[in-house]
Amino acid sequence: AQSVTQPDIHITVSEGASLELRCNYSYGATPYLFWYVQSPGQGLQLLLKYFSGDTLVQGIKGFEAEFKRSQSSFNLRKPSVHWSDAAEYFCAVGPRAGTALIFGKGTTLSVSS
Amino acid sequence: GAGVSQSPSNKVTEKGKDVELRCDPISGHTALYWYRQRLGQGLEFLIYFQGNSAPDKSGLPSDRFSAERTGESVSTLTIQRTQQEDSAVYLCASSRPGYEQYFGPGTRLTVT
């Protein structure tokens, strides 16, 4: 069955420290991959996407993610976290853009000072 | 331009009542999606409209749930005879064909 797993429910990172949020997927075909961020009381904002090509993709707010086919992973990274990055992060997968997505359960990021 | 808008932002209803949730997609976006987000959970796909094609209803959890879309604009999600387990945030998204989805702020539904 198609699925997305975000192994970490909650992560706390010190401000200025690096961040990596994990995402593993189970999908029969080459997937389209997305990371979204949801701040409290807000809708989801797209951080970045992978459709094809370079496996390291850059997104907004200084985030990047790397698609590793051999590991079925699409981990999100940021070299230096800011307090404003505290939010919930969702990884999602789909057969192509413009179709219904399968979402992970999310990882809540807290940033400590 | 304007983003996806949803109304109401919050809805409290009694068990057994019907509710209607509205979504206005981004102009020019032919695809429209409804998702449900229960507390502490990821998003569950409900229904997907693409242009004039028949909608993909495969995610609707029961026949109490239905959705309509007028052309390539407004969509309404209707939940009949609401149950407490219907309490969730209902998110709408829209996209151009082949492009990423943009989400609205959601409607928080509470069934008492």
Coordinates of C-alpha atoms in Angstrom, one line a residue:
Chain A
A1 CA 0.0 0.0 0.0
Q2 CA 1.1 3.5 -0.7
S3 CA 2.2 5.4 2.5
V4 CA 4.3 8.1 3.9
T5 CA 6.1 7.7 7.2
Q6 CA 7.5 10.5 9.3
P7 CA 9.2 8.7 12.1
D8 CA 9.6 11.7 14.4
I9 CA 6.4 13.0 16.0
H10 CA 8.1 15.8 17.8
I11 CA 11.6 17.3 17.5
T12 CA 13.1 20.1 19.6
V13 CA 16.1 22.0 18.2
S14 CA 18.1 24.9 19.6
E15 CA 17.9 28.1 17.6
G16 CA 20.8 28.3 15.2
A17 CA 21.3 24.5 15.2
S18 CA 20.9 22.4 12.1
L19 CA 17.7 20.5 11.4
E20 CA 16.8 17.3 9.6
L21 CA 13.2 15.9 9.4
R22 CA 12.9 12.4 8.1
C23 CA 10.4 11.2 5.5
N24 CA 10.1 7.7 4.1
Y25 CA 7.6 6.6 1.5
S26 CA 6.3 3.5 0.0
Y27 CA 5.2 3.9 -3.5
G28 CA 5.1 1.7 -6.6
A29 CA 6.2 4.3 -9.2
T30 CA 8.6 7.2 -9.2
P31 CA 6.8 9.6 -6.9
Y32 CA 6.3 13.3 -6.8
L33 CA 7.4 14.5 -3.4
F34 CA 6.5 17.5 -1.4
W35 CA 7.1 19.2 2.0
Y36 CA 4.5 21.5 3.5
V37 CA 4.6 23.5 6.7
Q38 CA 1.6 24.4 8.8
S39 CA 1.8 27.1 11.4
P40 CA -0.7 27.1 14.2
G41 CA -4.2 28.0 12.9
Q42 CA -2.9 28.3 9.4
G43 CA -3.3 26.3 6.2
L44 CA -0.4 24.4 4.6
Q45 CA 2.3 26.3 2.8
L46 CA 4.5 24.5 0.2
L47 CA 8.2 24.5 1.2
L48 CA 9.6 22.6 -1.7
K49 CA 8.8 19.9 -4.3
Y50 CA 10.6 17.2 -6.2
F51 CA 9.3 16.1 -9.6
S52 CA 12.4 15.0 -11.4
G53 CA 16.0 15.9 -12.2
D54 CA 18.5 17.1 -9.5
T55 CA 17.8 15.1 -6.4
L56 CA 18.7 18.0 -4.1
V57 CA 16.0 20.6 -4.2
Q58 CA 15.9 24.0 -2.7
G59 CA 12.9 25.6 -1.2
I60 CA 11.7 28.6 0.5
K61 CA 12.9 29.9 3.9
G62 CA 16.3 28.3 3.5
F63 CA 15.0 24.7 3.4
E64 CA 16.3 21.9 1.2
A65 CA 15.5 18.3 0.7
E66 CA 17.2 15.4 -0.9
F67 CA 15.5 12.6 -2.8
K68 CA 17.2 9.2 -2.3
R69 CA 15.5 6.6 -4.4
S70 CA 17.6 3.7 -2.9
Q71 CA 16.4 4.6 0.6
S72 CA 12.9 5.7 -0.4
S73 CA 13.5 8.9 1.5
F74 CA 13.0 12.6 1.1
N75 CA 14.5 14.2 4.2
L76 CA 14.1 18.0 4.9
R77 CA 17.1 19.9 6.1
K78 CA 18.0 23.4 7.2
P79 CA 21.4 24.5 8.3
S80 CA 20.4 27.0 10.9
V81 CA 17.0 27.0 12.5
H82 CA 15.2 30.2 13.5
W83 CA 12.5 30.5 16.2
S84 CA 10.0 31.3 13.5
D85 CA 10.5 27.8 12.0
A86 CA 8.5 26.3 14.9
A87 CA 5.5 24.6 13.2
E88 CA 4.3 21.3 12.0
Y89 CA 5.9 19.8 8.9
F90 CA 4.2 17.4 6.5
C91 CA 5.8 15.2 3.8
A92 CA 3.5 14.2 1.0
V93 CA 3.7 12.0 -2.1
G94 CA 1.7 11.6 -5.3
P95 CA 1.8 9.9 -8.6
R96 CA 2.3 13.2 -10.3
A97 CA 1.5 16.8 -9.6
G98 CA -2.1 17.8 -9.7
T99 CA -3.5 14.6 -8.1
A100 CA -4.6 13.7 -4.6
L101 CA -1.6 13.4 -2.2
I102 CA -0.8 11.0 0.5
F103 CA 0.4 12.8 3.6
G104 CA 2.5 11.7 6.5
K105 CA 1.2 12.3 10.0
G106 CA 3.6 15.3 10.5
T107 CA 6.5 16.3 12.7
T108 CA 6.1 19.1 15.2
L109 CA 9.2 21.2 15.4
S110 CA 9.9 23.2 18.6
V111 CA 12.8 25.7 18.7
S112 CA 14.4 26.4 22.0
S113 CA 16.4 29.5 22.7
Chain B
G1 CA -3.4 37.2 -6.5
A2 CA -5.8 35.9 -3.9
G3 CA -5.2 32.5 -2.4
V4 CA -7.6 29.7 -1.7
S5 CA -10.3 30.9 0.7
Q6 CA -12.7 28.8 2.9
S7 CA -15.7 29.6 4.9
P8 CA -16.7 29.5 7.6
S9 CA -13.4 29.4 9.5
N10 CA -15.1 27.7 12.4
K11 CA -18.3 25.8 12.6
V12 CA -19.9 24.3 15.7
T13 CA -22.9 22.1 15.1
E14 CA -25.0 19.6 17.0
K15 CA -24.8 15.9 16.3
G16 CA -27.3 15.0 13.6
K17 CA -27.3 18.4 11.9
D18 CA -26.1 18.9 8.3
V19 CA -23.3 21.3 7.5
E20 CA -22.0 22.9 4.4
L21 CA -18.4 24.0 4.0
R22 CA -17.3 26.3 1.1
C23 CA -14.1 26.6 -0.8
D24 CA -13.1 29.3 -3.3
P25 CA -10.1 28.2 -5.3
I26 CA -7.4 30.3 -6.9
S27 CA -8.6 31.8 -10.2
G28 CA -7.5 29.6 -13.1
H29 CA -6.9 26.5 -11.0
T30 CA -8.9 23.8 -12.6
A31 CA -8.2 21.2 -10.0
L32 CA -9.7 21.3 -6.5
Y33 CA -9.2 18.9 -3.6
W34 CA -10.8 18.4 -0.2
Y35 CA -8.8 16.9 2.7
R36 CA -9.7 16.2 6.3
Q37 CA -7.2 16.7 9.2
R38 CA -8.1 15.1 12.5
L39 CA -6.4 16.2 15.6
G40 CA -2.8 14.9 15.6
Q41 CA -3.2 13.2 12.3
G42 CA -2.0 13.9 8.8
L43 CA -4.3 14.9 6.0
E44 CA -6.8 12.4 4.6
F45 CA -7.9 12.9 1.0
L46 CA -11.6 13.1 0.6
I47 CA -12.5 14.2 -3.0
Y48 CA -10.8 15.6 -6.1
F49 CA -12.3 17.6 -9.0
Q50 CA -10.5 18.2 -12.2
G51 CA -12.2 20.4 -14.8
N52 CA -15.3 18.8 -16.2
S53 CA -14.2 15.2 -15.5
A54 CA -16.1 13.1 -13.0
P55 CA -14.8 13.7 -9.5
D56 CA -12.6 11.2 -7.7
K57 CA -14.7 10.4 -4.7
S58 CA -12.6 7.5 -3.5
G59 CA -11.6 9.2 -0.2
L60 CA -15.1 10.0 1.1
P61 CA -15.5 8.1 4.3
S62 CA -19.3 7.5 4.1
D63 CA -22.3 8.4 2.1
R64 CA -23.0 11.2 4.5
F65 CA -20.3 13.1 2.8
S66 CA -20.8 14.7 -0.6
A67 CA -19.3 17.6 -2.6
E68 CA -20.2 19.7 -5.5
R69 CA -18.3 22.1 -7.7
T70 CA -19.7 24.8 -10.0
G71 CA -17.6 24.7 -13.2
E72 CA -14.1 25.6 -12.2
S73 CA -14.9 27.7 -9.3
V74 CA -16.6 27.3 -5.9
S75 CA -16.9 24.0 -4.2
T76 CA -19.2 23.0 -1.4
L77 CA -18.5 20.0 0.9
T78 CA -21.7 18.8 2.6
I79 CA -21.8 16.5 5.7
Q80 CA -25.2 15.1 6.5
R81 CA -26.3 13.9 9.9
T82 CA -23.0 14.9 11.5
Q83 CA -21.3 12.6 14.0
Q84 CA -18.7 13.5 16.7
E85 CA -16.1 11.7 14.7
D86 CA -16.6 14.2 11.9
S87 CA -14.9 16.9 14.1
A88 CA -11.8 17.9 12.2
V89 CA -10.3 20.7 10.2
Y90 CA -11.4 20.5 6.6
L91 CA -8.8 21.8 4.1
C92 CA -9.4 22.7 0.5
A93 CA -6.6 23.0 -2.0
S94 CA -6.4 24.0 -5.7
S95 CA -3.9 23.6 -8.5
R96 CA -3.3 24.1 -12.1
P97 CA -3.0 20.8 -14.0
G98 CA 0.4 19.2 -13.3
Y99 CA 1.3 21.7 -10.7
E100 CA 1.5 21.7 -6.9
Q101 CA -1.5 22.3 -4.6
Y102 CA -2.1 25.5 -2.7
F103 CA -4.1 25.1 0.5
G104 CA -6.7 27.3 2.1
P105 CA -6.7 28.1 5.9
G106 CA -9.3 25.4 6.6
T107 CA -12.6 25.1 8.3
R108 CA -12.6 23.8 11.9
L109 CA -15.7 21.7 12.4
T110 CA -16.7 20.8 15.9
V111 CA -19.7 18.4 16.4
T112 CA -21.1 18.5 19.9

